[in-house]
Coordinates of N, CA and C in Angstrom, one line a residue:
M2 N -59.7 -70.4 -192.2 CA -58.3 -70.5 -191.8 C -58.3 -70.8 -190.3
K3 N -59.1 -70.2 -189.5 CA -59.1 -70.4 -188.1 C -59.5 -71.8 -187.8
N4 N -60.5 -72.4 -188.5 CA -60.9 -73.7 -188.3 C -59.8 -74.7 -188.6
L5 N -59.1 -74.5 -189.6 CA -57.9 -75.3 -190.0 C -56.9 -75.3 -188.9
F6 N -56.6 -74.1 -188.3 CA -55.6 -74.0 -187.3 C -56.1 -74.7 -186.0
Q7 N -57.4 -74.6 -185.7 CA -57.9 -75.3 -184.5 C -57.8 -76.9 -184.7
K8 N -58.1 -77.3 -185.9 CA -58.0 -78.8 -186.2 C -56.5 -79.2 -186.0
F9 N -55.6 -78.4 -186.6 CA -54.2 -78.7 -186.5 C -53.7 -78.8 -185.0
T10 N -54.2 -77.8 -184.2 CA -53.8 -77.8 -182.8 C -54.4 -79.0 -182.1
Q11 N -55.6 -79.4 -182.4 CA -56.2 -80.6 -181.7 C -55.4 -81.8 -182.1
V12 N -55.0 -82.0 -183.3 CA -54.3 -83.2 -183.8 C -52.9 -83.2 -183.1
M13 N -52.2 -82.1 -183.1 CA -50.9 -82.1 -182.4 C -51.0 -82.4 -180.9
S14 N -52.1 -81.9 -180.3 CA -52.3 -82.1 -178.9 C -52.5 -83.6 -178.6
E15 N -53.3 -84.3 -179.5 CA -53.5 -85.7 -179.4 C -52.2 -86.5 -179.6
V16 N -51.4 -86.1 -180.5 CA -50.1 -86.8 -180.8 C -49.2 -86.6 -179.6
L17 N -49.1 -85.4 -179.0 CA -48.2 -85.2 -177.9 C -48.7 -85.9 -176.7
D18 N -50.0 -86.0 -176.5 CA -50.6 -86.8 -175.4 C -50.3 -88.2 -175.5
F19 N -50.4 -88.8 -176.7 CA -50.0 -90.2 -176.9 C -48.6 -90.5 -176.5
Q20 N -47.7 -89.6 -176.9 CA -46.3 -89.8 -176.5 C -46.0 -89.6 -175.1
A21 N -46.9 -89.0 -174.3 CA -46.6 -88.7 -172.9 C -47.3 -89.6 -171.9
R22 N -48.1 -90.5 -172.4 CA -48.9 -91.3 -171.5 C -48.1 -92.4 -170.8
I23 N -48.4 -92.6 -169.5 CA -47.7 -93.6 -168.7 C -48.7 -94.3 -167.8
W24 N -48.6 -95.6 -167.7 CA -49.5 -96.4 -166.9 C -48.7 -97.2 -165.9
V25 N -49.2 -97.5 -164.8 CA -48.6 -98.5 -163.9 C -49.6 -99.7 -164.0
V26 N -49.1 -100.9 -164.4 CA -49.9 -102.1 -164.5 C -49.5 -103.0 -163.4
N27 N -50.5 -103.4 -162.7 CA -50.4 -104.4 -161.6 C -51.1 -105.7 -162.0
V28 N -50.3 -106.8 -162.0 CA -50.9 -108.1 -162.3 C -51.4 -108.7 -161.0
Y29 N -52.8 -108.8 -160.8 CA -53.3 -109.2 -159.6 C -53.9 -110.6 -159.6
A30 N -53.8 -111.3 -160.7 CA -54.3 -112.7 -160.8 C -53.6 -113.4 -162.0
G31 N -53.2 -114.6 -161.8 CA -52.6 -115.4 -162.9 C -51.1 -115.4 -162.9
E32 N -50.5 -115.7 -164.1 CA -49.1 -115.7 -164.2 C -48.5 -114.3 -163.9
H33 N -47.4 -114.3 -163.1 CA -46.8 -113.1 -162.7 C -47.6 -112.3 -161.7
K34 N -48.5 -113.0 -161.0 CA -49.3 -112.3 -159.9 C -48.4 -111.6 -159.0
G35 N -48.8 -110.3 -158.6 CA -48.0 -109.5 -157.7 C -47.0 -108.6 -158.3
E36 N -46.7 -108.8 -159.6 CA -45.8 -108.0 -160.3 C -46.4 -106.7 -160.9
S37 N -45.6 -105.7 -161.0 CA -46.1 -104.4 -161.5 C -45.1 -103.9 -162.6
Y38 N -45.7 -103.2 -163.5 CA -44.9 -102.7 -164.7 C -45.2 -101.2 -164.9
V39 N -44.3 -100.5 -165.3 CA -44.5 -99.1 -165.8 C -44.5 -99.2 -167.3
V40 N -45.6 -98.7 -167.9 CA -45.7 -98.8 -169.4 C -45.7 -97.3 -169.8
N41 N -44.6 -97.0 -170.5 CA -44.4 -95.6 -171.0 C -44.6 -95.6 -172.6
E42 N -45.5 -94.9 -173.1 CA -45.8 -95.0 -174.5 C -44.6 -94.4 -175.4
D43 N -43.7 -93.6 -174.7 CA -42.6 -93.1 -175.5 C -41.8 -94.2 -176.1
A44 N -41.8 -95.4 -175.4 CA -41.0 -96.5 -175.9 C -41.7 -97.3 -177.0
F45 N -42.9 -96.9 -177.5 CA -43.6 -97.7 -178.5 C -43.9 -96.9 -179.7
S46 N -44.2 -97.6 -180.8 CA -44.3 -96.9 -182.1 C -45.8 -96.5 -182.4
E47 N -46.7 -97.1 -181.6 CA -48.1 -96.8 -181.8 C -48.9 -96.7 -180.5
P48 N -50.0 -96.1 -180.5 CA -50.8 -96.0 -179.2 C -51.2 -97.4 -178.7
L49 N -51.2 -97.6 -177.4 CA -51.6 -98.8 -176.8 C -51.0 -100.1 -177.3
Q50 N -49.8 -100.0 -177.8 CA -49.1 -101.1 -178.4 C -48.9 -102.2 -177.3
W51 N -48.5 -101.8 -176.1 CA -48.3 -102.8 -175.0 C -49.5 -103.6 -174.7
M52 N -50.7 -102.9 -174.6 CA -51.9 -103.5 -174.3 C -52.4 -104.5 -175.5
K53 N -52.2 -104.0 -176.7 CA -52.5 -104.9 -177.9 C -51.7 -106.2 -177.8
K54 N -50.4 -106.0 -177.5 CA -49.5 -107.2 -177.4 C -50.0 -108.2 -176.3
K55 N -50.5 -107.7 -175.3 CA -51.0 -108.5 -174.2 C -52.4 -109.1 -174.4
G56 N -53.0 -108.8 -175.5 CA -54.3 -109.4 -175.8 C -55.5 -108.6 -175.4
Y57 N -55.4 -107.3 -175.2 CA -56.6 -106.5 -174.8 C -57.6 -106.5 -176.0
Q58 N -58.9 -106.7 -175.7 CA -59.9 -106.6 -176.8 C -60.1 -105.1 -177.1
E59 N -60.8 -104.9 -178.3 CA -61.0 -103.6 -178.7 C -61.8 -102.7 -177.7
S60 N -62.8 -103.3 -177.0 CA -63.6 -102.6 -176.0 C -62.7 -102.2 -174.9
M61 N -61.7 -103.0 -174.5 CA -60.8 -102.7 -173.4 C -59.9 -101.6 -173.9
L62 N -59.4 -101.7 -175.1 CA -58.5 -100.6 -175.6 C -59.2 -99.3 -175.6
N63 N -60.5 -99.3 -176.0 CA -61.3 -98.0 -176.0 C -61.3 -97.4 -174.6
K64 N -61.5 -98.3 -173.6 CA -61.5 -97.8 -172.2 C -60.2 -97.3 -171.7
V65 N -59.1 -97.9 -172.1 CA -57.8 -97.5 -171.8 C -57.5 -96.1 -172.5
E66 N -57.9 -96.0 -173.7 CA -57.7 -94.8 -174.5 C -58.4 -93.6 -173.8
A67 N -59.5 -93.8 -173.2 CA -60.3 -92.8 -172.6 C -59.9 -92.5 -171.1
M68 N -59.0 -93.2 -170.6 CA -58.6 -93.0 -169.2 C -58.1 -91.7 -168.9
K69 N -58.5 -91.1 -167.7 CA -58.0 -89.8 -167.2 C -56.8 -90.1 -166.3
R70 N -56.0 -89.1 -166.0 CA -54.9 -89.3 -165.0 C -55.5 -89.7 -163.7
S71 N -54.8 -90.6 -163.0 CA -55.1 -91.1 -161.7 C -56.3 -92.1 -161.7
Q72 N -56.9 -92.4 -162.9 CA -58.0 -93.3 -163.0 C -57.4 -94.7 -162.9
I73 N -58.2 -95.6 -162.3 CA -57.8 -97.0 -162.2 C -58.9 -97.9 -162.8
L74 N -58.5 -98.8 -163.7 CA -59.4 -99.8 -164.3 C -58.8 -101.2 -164.2
E75 N -59.7 -102.2 -164.1 CA -59.3 -103.6 -164.0 C -59.8 -104.3 -165.3
F76 N -58.9 -105.2 -165.8 CA -59.2 -105.9 -167.0 C -58.9 -107.4 -166.8
D77 N -59.9 -108.2 -167.2 CA -59.8 -109.7 -167.1 C -59.4 -110.2 -168.5
L78 N -58.2 -110.7 -168.6 CA -57.7 -111.2 -169.9 C -57.7 -112.7 -170.0
G79 N -58.6 -113.3 -169.2 CA -58.7 -114.7 -169.2 C -57.9 -115.3 -168.1
R80 N -56.7 -115.7 -168.4 CA -55.8 -116.3 -167.4 C -55.0 -115.3 -166.5
V81 N -55.1 -114.1 -166.9 CA -54.4 -113.0 -166.2 C -55.3 -111.8 -166.0
K82 N -55.2 -111.1 -164.9 CA -56.0 -109.9 -164.6 C -55.0 -108.8 -164.3
H83 N -55.3 -107.7 -165.0 CA -54.5 -106.5 -164.9 C -55.3 -105.4 -164.2
R84 N -54.6 -104.6 -163.4 CA -55.1 -103.3 -162.8 C -54.3 -102.2 -163.4
L85 N -54.9 -101.3 -164.1 CA -54.1 -100.2 -164.7 C -54.4 -98.9 -164.0
M86 N -53.4 -98.1 -163.8 CA -53.6 -96.7 -163.3 C -52.8 -95.8 -164.2
R87 N -53.5 -94.9 -164.8 CA -52.8 -93.9 -165.7 C -52.2 -92.8 -164.7
V88 N -50.9 -92.7 -164.9 CA -50.2 -91.7 -164.0 C -49.8 -90.4 -164.8
K89 N -49.8 -90.5 -166.1 CA -49.5 -89.3 -166.9 C -50.2 -89.4 -168.2

């Protein structure tokens, strides 16, 4: 029973974390260079939906998924380059 409760707690924590994640995305090369966006997962129906729509590869999505708060990563999407900072 204790193991089941721990698993439930872990799953709920992951769900709540998904709903609470926020990134600042800076476009530093390509179309829209110099623009920044706030990406709040509360506005989406699935994790990393914004990144998937922008063409992030599976390996990139895995890195974004593992980001800690205040961590910054850069991604080359071909014609566009993004700098992401997880803020929440």
